[in-house]
């Protein structure tokens, strides 16, 4: 598995299980010539999205978009999937009980390793949102409810 992250996150991402790393501050993943069967996009940079789809997916590859704008998620992604050679799956937050139980199992068995950057108490939600909006949270920001 190849992962893309910044210099400061290289070691953390390696520890999560990445075999190959690309530092996005030094190289553009869409310009390496390497193609992939599956791309999981957790960033959703609109400037990069088309290049990722055209330059980095194998024929019949799948691009799963977790991030990005609503336009990308609801219209552009499904449209490109219908008209292009590759498949794009857009993905919104897990909400069903079954999905939550499956996620719980993945966490309990260690198949998913959570990375929690900061925790904030409920009353400090505005501060937590401000931190998240800065665009540099390393993993998740958690709100604790007592
Ligand atoms: N579909 C859903 O249900 C769902 C749910 C939650 C969130 N989202 C979306 O998922 C996206 C990620 O959210 P987030 O909470 O993780 O916060 P975020 O602020 O988008 O992500 C911050 C992290 O991304 C890294 N990063 C920034 N640009 C990158 C790039 N080009 N390549 C690789 N890494 C990059 C940053 O590293 P540096 O700080 O070192 O640059 C930082 O570690 C957002 O667009 C959010 O809206 C979707």
Tab-separated table of N, CA and C and ligand atoms in Angstrom:
chain	number	residue	atom	x	y	z
A	1	UNK	N	0.837	-1.196	0.000
A	1	UNK	CA	0.000	0.000	0.000
A	1	UNK	C	0.876	1.252	0.000
A	2	UNK	N	0.524	2.183	-0.884
A	2	UNK	CA	1.227	3.463	-0.936
A	2	UNK	C	0.354	4.520	-0.266
A	3	UNK	N	0.945	5.358	0.582
A	3	UNK	CA	0.191	6.432	1.239
A	3	UNK	C	0.822	7.772	0.908
A	4	UNK	N	-0.020	8.796	0.825
A	4	UNK	CA	0.451	10.165	0.553
A	4	UNK	C	0.219	11.006	1.802
A	5	UNK	N	1.270	11.661	2.281
A	5	UNK	CA	1.125	12.544	3.450
A	5	UNK	C	2.252	13.571	3.428
A	6	UNK	N	2.279	14.440	4.426
A	6	UNK	CA	3.334	15.465	4.469
A	6	UNK	C	4.545	14.935	5.248
A	7	UNK	N	5.650	15.688	5.193
A	7	UNK	CA	6.901	15.251	5.823
A	7	UNK	C	6.698	14.932	7.300
A	8	UNK	N	5.981	15.802	8.010
A	8	UNK	CA	5.842	15.618	9.454
A	8	UNK	C	5.008	14.387	9.809
A	9	UNK	N	4.229	13.887	8.843
A	9	UNK	CA	3.379	12.724	9.130
A	9	UNK	C	3.945	11.405	8.604
A	10	UNK	N	5.141	11.442	7.986
A	10	UNK	CA	5.682	10.233	7.348
A	10	UNK	C	5.803	9.066	8.340
A	11	UNK	N	6.412	9.323	9.494
A	11	UNK	CA	6.649	8.218	10.444
A	11	UNK	C	5.343	7.665	11.003
A	12	UNK	N	4.405	8.565	11.295
A	12	UNK	CA	3.111	8.125	11.819
A	12	UNK	C	2.404	7.220	10.804
A	13	UNK	N	2.430	7.627	9.537
A	13	UNK	CA	1.721	6.859	8.505
A	13	UNK	C	2.442	5.535	8.237
A	14	UNK	N	3.767	5.554	8.323
A	14	UNK	CA	4.511	4.297	8.168
A	14	UNK	C	4.103	3.321	9.274
A	15	UNK	N	3.986	3.840	10.499
A	15	UNK	CA	3.621	2.990	11.649
A	15	UNK	C	2.200	2.428	11.508
A	16	UNK	N	1.366	3.101	10.716
A	16	UNK	CA	-0.002	2.594	10.510
A	16	UNK	C	-0.035	1.459	9.485
A	17	UNK	N	1.093	1.241	8.775
A	17	UNK	CA	1.146	0.088	7.874
A	17	UNK	C	1.422	0.382	6.414
A	18	UNK	N	1.756	1.631	6.063
A	18	UNK	CA	2.039	1.924	4.647
A	18	UNK	C	3.361	1.282	4.225
A	19	UNK	N	3.378	0.690	3.019
A	19	UNK	CA	4.617	0.086	2.508
A	19	UNK	C	5.468	1.126	1.785
A	20	UNK	N	4.783	2.021	1.074
A	20	UNK	CA	5.482	3.077	0.337
A	20	UNK	C	4.860	4.415	0.710
A	21	UNK	N	5.701	5.431	0.782
A	21	UNK	CA	5.198	6.753	1.166
A	21	UNK	C	5.550	7.789	0.102
A	22	UNK	N	4.622	8.693	-0.160
A	22	UNK	CA	4.907	9.836	-1.030
A	22	UNK	C	4.634	11.093	-0.214
A	23	UNK	N	5.661	11.942	-0.111
A	23	UNK	CA	5.538	13.194	0.629
A	23	UNK	C	4.947	14.236	-0.330
A	24	UNK	N	3.700	14.661	-0.070
A	24	UNK	CA	3.035	15.546	-1.031
A	24	UNK	C	3.654	16.933	-1.103
A	25	UNK	N	4.498	17.281	-0.132
A	25	UNK	CA	5.164	18.590	-0.195
A	25	UNK	C	6.381	18.548	-1.131
A	26	UNK	N	6.792	17.330	-1.518
A	26	UNK	CA	7.972	17.196	-2.388
A	26	UNK	C	7.669	16.560	-3.742
A	27	UNK	N	6.585	15.764	-3.819
A	27	UNK	CA	6.271	15.081	-5.078
A	27	UNK	C	4.765	15.074	-5.299
A	28	UNK	N	4.395	15.031	-6.580
A	28	UNK	CA	2.975	14.998	-6.936
A	28	UNK	C	2.630	13.560	-7.321
A	29	UNK	N	1.758	12.942	-6.551
A	29	UNK	CA	1.424	11.531	-6.772
A	29	UNK	C	0.870	11.290	-8.174
A	30	UNK	N	0.299	12.326	-8.785
A	30	UNK	CA	-0.303	12.133	-10.111
A	30	UNK	C	0.734	12.227	-11.230
A	31	UNK	N	1.993	12.564	-10.872
A	31	UNK	CA	3.028	12.738	-11.898
A	31	UNK	C	4.132	11.685	-11.812
A	32	UNK	N	3.932	10.643	-11.030
A	32	UNK	CA	5.002	9.640	-10.856
A	32	UNK	C	4.976	8.570	-11.939
A	33	UNK	N	3.855	8.472	-12.673
A	33	UNK	CA	3.732	7.410	-13.675
A	33	UNK	C	3.154	6.131	-13.097
A	34	UNK	N	3.092	6.050	-11.795
A	34	UNK	CA	2.545	4.858	-11.136
A	34	UNK	C	1.011	4.905	-11.166
A	35	UNK	N	0.401	3.749	-11.475
A	35	UNK	CA	-1.065	3.655	-11.449
A	35	UNK	C	-1.499	2.642	-10.408
A	36	UNK	N	-2.706	2.809	-9.890
A	36	UNK	CA	-3.198	1.974	-8.791
A	36	UNK	C	-4.573	1.386	-9.121
A	37	UNK	N	-4.865	0.215	-8.519
A	37	UNK	CA	-6.180	-0.416	-8.714
A	37	UNK	C	-7.240	0.271	-7.856
A	38	UNK	N	-6.816	0.751	-6.692
A	38	UNK	CA	-7.766	1.389	-5.771
A	38	UNK	C	-7.138	2.637	-5.166
A	39	UNK	N	-7.837	3.739	-5.263
A	39	UNK	CA	-7.385	4.981	-4.616
A	39	UNK	C	-8.443	5.391	-3.609
A	40	UNK	N	-8.022	5.620	-2.385
A	40	UNK	CA	-8.921	6.127	-1.342
A	40	UNK	C	-8.541	7.583	-1.101
A	41	UNK	N	-9.427	8.502	-1.482
A	41	UNK	CA	-9.122	9.930	-1.390
A	41	UNK	C	-9.718	10.506	-0.114
A	42	UNK	N	-8.834	10.805	0.838
A	42	UNK	CA	-9.264	11.366	2.124
A	42	UNK	C	-9.078	12.868	2.184
A	43	UNK	N	-8.618	13.468	1.075
A	43	UNK	CA	-8.290	14.899	1.095
A	43	UNK	C	-9.286	15.712	0.271
A	44	UNK	N	-9.567	15.249	-0.948
A	44	UNK	CA	-10.594	15.914	-1.761
A	44	UNK	C	-10.178	17.258	-2.301
A	45	UNK	N	-8.916	17.386	-2.705
A	45	UNK	CA	-8.450	18.641	-3.298
A	45	UNK	C	-9.013	18.742	-4.716
A	46	UNK	N	-9.889	19.729	-4.987
A	46	UNK	CA	-10.520	19.812	-6.305
A	46	UNK	C	-9.510	20.023	-7.430
A	47	UNK	N	-8.390	20.702	-7.125
A	47	UNK	CA	-7.392	20.964	-8.162
A	47	UNK	C	-6.695	19.671	-8.590
A	48	UNK	N	-6.690	18.691	-7.732
A	48	UNK	CA	-5.914	17.477	-7.978
A	48	UNK	C	-6.785	16.326	-8.464
A	49	UNK	N	-8.086	16.492	-8.247
A	49	UNK	CA	-8.967	15.353	-8.378
A	49	UNK	C	-8.990	14.725	-9.774
A	50	UNK	N	-9.087	15.577	-10.822
A	50	UNK	CA	-9.178	15.077	-12.198
A	50	UNK	C	-7.881	14.363	-12.582
A	51	UNK	N	-6.737	14.931	-12.186
A	51	UNK	CA	-5.433	14.318	-12.498
A	51	UNK	C	-5.300	12.957	-11.822
A	52	UNK	N	-5.797	12.888	-10.600
A	52	UNK	CA	-5.743	11.625	-9.853
A	52	UNK	C	-6.505	10.552	-10.617
A	53	UNK	N	-7.671	10.928	-11.089
A	53	UNK	CA	-8.546	9.993	-11.814
A	53	UNK	C	-7.914	9.593	-13.148
A	54	UNK	N	-7.380	10.582	-13.881
A	54	UNK	CA	-6.880	10.304	-15.230
A	54	UNK	C	-5.474	9.712	-15.247
A	55	UNK	N	-4.596	10.162	-14.337
A	55	UNK	CA	-3.186	9.747	-14.405
A	55	UNK	C	-2.840	8.588	-13.486
A	56	UNK	N	-3.626	8.363	-12.445
A	56	UNK	CA	-3.149	7.447	-11.405
A	56	UNK	C	-3.975	6.188	-11.226
A	57	UNK	N	-5.098	6.065	-11.947
A	57	UNK	CA	-5.912	4.851	-11.809
A	57	UNK	C	-5.621	3.878	-12.942
A	58	UNK	N	-5.506	2.596	-12.624
A	58	UNK	CA	-5.424	1.561	-13.653
A	58	UNK	C	-6.754	1.486	-14.397
A	59	UNK	N	-6.748	0.977	-15.641
A	59	UNK	CA	-8.035	0.743	-16.310
A	59	UNK	C	-8.897	-0.145	-15.410
A	60	UNK	N	-10.151	0.200	-15.285
A	60	UNK	CA	-11.095	-0.501	-14.397
A	60	UNK	C	-10.760	-0.335	-12.912
A	61	UNK	N	-9.895	0.630	-12.594
A	61	UNK	CA	-9.593	0.905	-11.191
A	61	UNK	C	-10.764	1.605	-10.513
A	62	UNK	N	-10.689	1.647	-9.193
A	62	UNK	CA	-11.780	2.268	-8.425
A	62	UNK	C	-11.219	3.398	-7.574
A	63	UNK	N	-11.894	4.534	-7.618
A	63	UNK	CA	-11.516	5.666	-6.774
A	63	UNK	C	-12.629	5.885	-5.745
A	64	UNK	N	-12.300	5.745	-4.480
A	64	UNK	CA	-13.291	5.961	-3.425
A	64	UNK	C	-13.036	7.337	-2.816
A	65	UNK	N	-14.039	8.208	-2.920
A	65	UNK	CA	-13.876	9.582	-2.425
A	65	UNK	C	-14.575	9.726	-1.084
A	66	UNK	N	-13.798	9.938	-0.039
A	66	UNK	CA	-14.377	10.166	1.275
A	66	UNK	C	-14.509	11.670	1.518
A	67	UNK	N	-13.582	12.425	0.928
A	67	UNK	CA	-13.544	13.866	1.174
A	67	UNK	C	-14.110	14.628	-0.017
A	68	UNK	N	-13.865	15.922	-0.046
A	68	UNK	CA	-14.285	16.733	-1.187
A	68	UNK	C	-15.578	17.484	-0.937
A	69	UNK	N	-15.922	18.304	-1.922
A	69	UNK	CA	-17.124	19.133	-1.804
A	69	UNK	C	-18.376	18.288	-2.048
A	70	UNK	N	-19.529	18.849	-1.674
A	70	UNK	CA	-20.797	18.155	-1.949
A	70	UNK	C	-20.990	17.991	-3.451
A	71	UNK	N	-20.540	19.025	-4.225
A	71	UNK	CA	-20.680	18.946	-5.685
A	71	UNK	C	-19.922	17.731	-6.215
A	72	UNK	N	-18.697	17.566	-5.729
A	72	UNK	CA	-17.880	16.428	-6.155
A	72	UNK	C	-18.544	15.117	-5.728
A	73	UNK	N	-18.997	15.074	-4.476
A	73	UNK	CA	-19.578	13.838	-3.932
A	73	UNK	C	-20.886	13.453	-4.628
A	74	UNK	N	-21.743	14.466	-4.845
A	74	UNK	CA	-23.096	14.150	-5.318
A	74	UNK	C	-23.241	14.185	-6.834
A	75	UNK	N	-22.434	14.999	-7.529
A	75	UNK	CA	-22.631	15.164	-8.970
A	75	UNK	C	-21.400	14.775	-9.802
A	76	UNK	N	-20.269	15.458	-9.561
A	76	UNK	CA	-19.106	15.256	-10.429
A	76	UNK	C	-18.597	13.809	-10.373
A	77	UNK	N	-18.469	13.261	-9.159
A	77	UNK	CA	-17.983	11.881	-9.000
A	77	UNK	C	-18.892	10.877	-9.705
A	78	UNK	N	-20.211	10.858	-9.373
A	78	UNK	CA	-21.108	9.923	-10.050
A	78	UNK	C	-21.142	10.122	-11.563
A	79	UNK	N	-21.054	11.402	-12.035
A	79	UNK	CA	-21.076	11.650	-13.472
A	79	UNK	C	-19.826	11.069	-14.140
A	80	UNK	N	-18.656	11.300	-13.554
A	80	UNK	CA	-17.412	10.766	-14.118
A	80	UNK	C	-17.446	9.240	-14.109
A	81	UNK	N	-18.058	8.686	-13.090
A	81	UNK	CA	-18.162	7.232	-12.976
A	81	UNK	C	-19.034	6.659	-14.096
A	82	UNK	N	-20.124	7.384	-14.411
A	82	UNK	CA	-21.040	6.925	-15.461
A	82	UNK	C	-20.427	7.033	-16.850
A	83	UNK	N	-19.658	8.117	-17.080
A	83	UNK	CA	-19.192	8.416	-18.431
A	83	UNK	C	-17.732	8.006	-18.668
A	84	UNK	N	-16.961	7.795	-17.592
A	84	UNK	CA	-15.534	7.484	-17.763
A	84	UNK	C	-15.276	5.987	-17.789
A	85	UNK	N	-14.000	5.635	-17.933
A	85	UNK	CA	-13.648	4.210	-18.020
A	85	UNK	C	-13.498	3.596	-16.633
A	86	UNK	N	-13.337	4.448	-15.623
A	86	UNK	CA	-13.129	3.931	-14.268
A	86	UNK	C	-14.313	4.231	-13.370
A	87	UNK	N	-14.332	3.531	-12.249
A	87	UNK	CA	-15.458	3.673	-11.332
A	87	UNK	C	-15.073	4.613	-10.185
A	88	UNK	N	-16.013	5.456	-9.804
A	88	UNK	CA	-15.803	6.327	-8.656
A	88	UNK	C	-16.914	6.055	-7.656
A	89	UNK	N	-16.536	5.832	-6.430
A	89	UNK	CA	-17.529	5.612	-5.385
A	89	UNK	C	-17.422	6.773	-4.416
A	90	UNK	N	-18.516	7.487	-4.233
A	90	UNK	CA	-18.481	8.563	-3.237
A	90	UNK	C	-19.101	8.033	-1.948
A	91	UNK	N	-18.631	8.569	-0.856
A	91	UNK	CA	-18.944	7.925	0.408
A	91	UNK	C	-19.242	8.956	1.491
A	92	UNK	N	-20.409	8.869	2.068
A	92	UNK	CA	-20.767	9.783	3.144
A	92	UNK	C	-20.653	9.064	4.498
A	93	UNK	N	-20.787	9.828	5.568
A	93	UNK	CA	-20.566	9.304	6.916
A	93	UNK	C	-21.384	8.044	7.205
A	94	UNK	N	-20.749	7.125	7.920
A	94	UNK	CA	-21.412	5.889	8.348
A	94	UNK	C	-22.525	6.241	9.333
A	95	UNK	N	-23.737	5.773	9.062
A	95	UNK	CA	-24.820	6.136	9.985
A	95	UNK	C	-25.639	4.951	10.497
A	96	UNK	N	-25.588	3.804	9.825
A	96	UNK	CA	-26.460	2.722	10.273
A	96	UNK	C	-25.846	2.014	11.485
A	97	UNK	N	-26.710	1.372	12.261
A	97	UNK	CA	-26.255	0.632	13.436
A	97	UNK	C	-25.297	-0.494	13.014
A	98	UNK	N	-25.653	-1.179	11.907
A	98	UNK	CA	-24.817	-2.287	11.422
A	98	UNK	C	-23.411	-1.789	11.082
A	99	UNK	N	-23.347	-0.628	10.405
A	99	UNK	CA	-22.039	-0.082	10.035
A	99	UNK	C	-21.233	0.272	11.286
A	100	UNK	N	-21.918	0.851	12.271
A	100	UNK	CA	-21.218	1.244	13.501
A	100	UNK	C	-20.691	0.006	14.238
A	101	UNK	N	-21.482	-1.070	14.249
A	101	UNK	CA	-21.045	-2.302	14.915
A	101	UNK	C	-19.855	-2.917	14.170
A	102	UNK	N	-19.897	-2.831	12.820
A	102	UNK	CA	-18.780	-3.347	12.018
A	102	UNK	C	-17.514	-2.547	12.308
A	103	UNK	N	-17.687	-1.222	12.395
A	103	UNK	CA	-16.556	-0.345	12.708
A	103	UNK	C	-15.991	-0.672	14.090
A	104	UNK	N	-16.888	-0.909	15.057
A	104	UNK	CA	-16.472	-1.260	16.425
A	104	UNK	C	-15.606	-2.535	16.393
A	105	UNK	N	-16.071	-3.514	15.595
A	105	UNK	CA	-15.329	-4.781	15.503
A	105	UNK	C	-13.934	-4.545	14.896
A	106	UNK	N	-13.874	-3.718	13.855
A	106	UNK	CA	-12.578	-3.429	13.227
A	106	UNK	C	-11.628	-2.763	14.218
A	107	UNK	N	-12.175	-1.873	15.055
A	107	UNK	CA	-11.348	-1.184	16.048
A	107	UNK	C	-10.890	-2.161	17.126
A	108	UNK	N	-11.833	-3.012	17.596
A	108	UNK	CA	-11.507	-3.936	18.686
A	108	UNK	C	-10.499	-4.994	18.262
A	109	UNK	N	-10.535	-5.378	16.976
A	109	UNK	CA	-9.597	-6.404	16.508
A	109	UNK	C	-8.292	-5.780	15.991
A	110	UNK	N	-8.204	-4.461	16.055
A	110	UNK	CA	-6.962	-3.787	15.659
A	110	UNK	C	-6.788	-3.650	14.160
A	111	UNK	N	-7.832	-4.003	13.382
A	111	UNK	CA	-7.697	-3.867	11.929
A	111	UNK	C	-7.739	-2.398	11.515
A	112	UNK	N	-8.439	-1.588	12.294
A	112	UNK	CA	-8.399	-0.137	12.107
A	112	UNK	C	-7.728	0.469	13.328
A	113	UNK	N	-6.678	1.259	13.068
A	113	UNK	CA	-5.954	1.895	14.184
A	113	UNK	C	-6.304	3.373	14.214
A	114	UNK	N	-7.053	3.820	15.211
A	114	UNK	CA	-7.428	5.246	15.228
A	114	UNK	C	-6.242	6.134	15.586
A	115	UNK	N	-6.200	7.294	14.961
A	115	UNK	CA	-5.188	8.296	15.326
A	115	UNK	C	-5.947	9.510	15.835
A	116	UNK	N	-5.795	9.801	17.115
A	116	UNK	CA	-6.503	10.940	17.704
A	116	UNK	C	-5.496	12.046	17.991
A	117	UNK	N	-5.690	13.168	17.339
A	117	UNK	CA	-4.780	14.291	17.496
A	117	UNK	C	-5.068	15.015	18.813
A	118	UNK	N	-6.294	15.529	18.957
A	118	UNK	CA	-6.652	16.279	20.174
A	118	UNK	C	-8.048	15.903	20.636
A	119	UNK	N	-8.289	16.047	21.940
A	119	UNK	CA	-9.635	15.884	22.503
A	119	UNK	C	-10.069	17.206	23.124
A	120	UNK	N	-11.333	17.567	22.932
A	120	UNK	CA	-11.883	18.792	23.521
A	120	UNK	C	-13.143	18.435	24.294
A	121	UNK	N	-13.383	19.080	25.457
A	121	UNK	CA	-14.675	18.886	26.118
A	121	UNK	C	-15.783	19.572	25.322
A	122	UNK	N	-17.032	19.146	25.555
A	122	UNK	CA	-18.182	19.638	24.791
A	122	UNK	C	-18.226	21.173	24.718
A	123	UNK	N	-17.934	21.831	25.837
A	123	UNK	CA	-18.056	23.302	25.867
A	123	UNK	C	-17.028	23.994	24.962
A	124	UNK	N	-16.008	23.261	24.528
A	124	UNK	CA	-14.971	23.881	23.682
A	124	UNK	C	-15.107	23.508	22.202
A	125	UNK	N	-16.345	23.135	21.817
A	125	UNK	CA	-16.565	22.759	20.411
A	125	UNK	C	-16.107	23.850	19.429
A	126	UNK	N	-16.416	25.143	19.676
A	126	UNK	CA	-15.962	26.163	18.707
A	126	UNK	C	-14.447	26.124	18.494
A	127	UNK	N	-13.704	25.928	19.584
A	127	UNK	CA	-12.245	25.857	19.475
A	127	UNK	C	-11.822	24.623	18.654
A	128	UNK	N	-12.521	23.502	18.903
A	128	UNK	CA	-12.213	22.263	18.173
A	128	UNK	C	-12.465	22.451	16.676
A	129	UNK	N	-13.586	23.105	16.348
A	129	UNK	CA	-13.921	23.341	14.929
A	129	UNK	C	-12.873	24.255	14.295
A	130	UNK	N	-12.464	25.285	15.046
A	130	UNK	CA	-11.442	26.205	14.507
A	130	UNK	C	-10.149	25.440	14.202
A	131	UNK	N	-9.781	24.551	15.126
A	131	UNK	CA	-8.554	23.770	14.922
A	131	UNK	C	-8.693	22.886	13.670
A	132	UNK	N	-9.849	22.222	13.543
A	132	UNK	CA	-10.103	21.347	12.391
A	132	UNK	C	-10.077	22.136	11.085
A	133	UNK	N	-10.686	23.325	11.131
A	133	UNK	CA	-10.753	24.155	9.919
A	133	UNK	C	-9.376	24.651	9.467
A	134	UNK	N	-8.408	24.597	10.383
A	134	UNK	CA	-7.041	24.972	10.012
A	134	UNK	C	-6.469	24.026	8.960
A	135	UNK	N	-7.058	22.832	8.827
A	135	UNK	CA	-6.654	21.887	7.779
A	135	UNK	C	-5.393	21.093	8.081
A	136	UNK	N	-4.956	21.105	9.355
A	136	UNK	CA	-3.718	20.382	9.669
A	136	UNK	C	-3.844	19.409	10.833
A	137	UNK	N	-5.085	18.993	11.142
A	137	UNK	CA	-5.253	17.995	12.204
A	137	UNK	C	-4.586	16.696	11.765
A	138	UNK	N	-3.879	16.057	12.682
A	138	UNK	CA	-3.219	14.769	12.354
A	138	UNK	C	-4.134	13.658	12.834
A	139	UNK	N	-5.007	13.172	11.963
A	139	UNK	CA	-5.988	12.173	12.384
A	139	UNK	C	-7.254	12.873	12.841
A	140	UNK	N	-7.877	12.348	13.873
A	140	UNK	CA	-9.190	12.856	14.280
A	140	UNK	C	-9.117	13.824	15.449
A	141	UNK	N	-10.115	14.695	15.539
A	141	UNK	CA	-10.312	15.580	16.688
A	141	UNK	C	-11.568	15.078	17.395
A	142	UNK	N	-11.446	14.817	18.685
A	142	UNK	CA	-12.537	14.151	19.417
A	142	UNK	C	-13.191	15.112	20.407
A	143	UNK	N	-14.521	15.025	20.527
A	143	UNK	CA	-15.259	15.794	21.541
A	143	UNK	C	-15.660	14.817	22.647
A	144	UNK	N	-15.295	15.128	23.862
A	144	UNK	CA	-15.660	14.239	24.969
A	144	UNK	C	-16.941	14.745	25.635
A	145	UNK	N	-17.865	13.830	25.912
A	145	UNK	CA	-19.141	14.177	26.543
A	145	UNK	C	-19.174	13.503	27.913
A	146	UNK	N	-19.226	14.327	28.975
A	146	UNK	CA	-19.204	13.730	30.329
A	146	UNK	C	-20.600	13.624	30.903
B	1	LIG	N1	-17.487	11.450	3.728
B	1	LIG	C1	-17.621	11.659	5.010
B	1	LIG	O1	-18.522	11.137	5.648
B	1	LIG	C2	-16.629	12.535	5.729
B	1	LIG	C3	-16.569	12.536	7.127
B	1	LIG	C4	-15.621	13.335	7.744
B	1	LIG	C5	-14.758	14.132	6.991
B	1	LIG	N2	-14.879	14.121	5.641
B	1	LIG	C6	-13.956	14.906	4.800
B	1	LIG	O2	-12.694	14.253	4.822
B	1	LIG	C7	-11.663	15.209	4.612
B	1	LIG	C8	-10.584	15.004	5.649
B	1	LIG	O3	-11.056	15.497	6.873
B	1	LIG	P1	-10.107	15.562	8.128
B	1	LIG	O4	-10.987	15.603	9.301
B	1	LIG	O5	-9.104	14.441	8.055
B	1	LIG	O6	-9.373	16.975	8.042
B	1	LIG	P2	-8.445	17.696	6.961
B	1	LIG	O7	-8.171	19.038	7.548
B	1	LIG	O8	-9.023	17.697	5.595
B	1	LIG	O9	-7.095	16.813	6.921
B	1	LIG	C9	-5.928	17.259	7.526
B	1	LIG	C10	-4.804	16.270	7.237
B	1	LIG	O10	-4.663	16.065	5.812
B	1	LIG	C11	-3.297	16.236	5.448
B	1	LIG	N3	-3.235	16.679	4.064
B	1	LIG	C12	-3.570	17.894	3.568
B	1	LIG	N4	-3.376	17.923	2.211
B	1	LIG	C13	-2.917	16.692	1.856
B	1	LIG	C14	-2.517	16.097	0.621
B	1	LIG	N5	-2.574	16.768	-0.545
B	1	LIG	N6	-2.113	14.814	0.634
B	1	LIG	C15	-2.058	14.117	1.781
B	1	LIG	N7	-2.390	14.610	3.001
B	1	LIG	C16	-2.837	15.892	3.036
B	1	LIG	C17	-2.768	17.234	6.464
B	1	LIG	O11	-1.362	17.116	6.596
B	1	LIG	P3	-0.456	18.459	6.859
B	1	LIG	O12	-1.144	19.204	7.966
B	1	LIG	O13	0.891	17.977	7.298
B	1	LIG	O14	-0.446	19.208	5.588
B	1	LIG	C18	-3.480	16.787	7.753
B	1	LIG	O15	-2.787	15.697	8.352
B	1	LIG	C19	-12.352	16.599	4.616
B	1	LIG	O16	-12.535	17.001	3.269
B	1	LIG	C20	-13.702	16.322	5.265
B	1	LIG	O17	-14.684	17.212	4.811
B	1	LIG	C21	-15.766	13.318	5.000
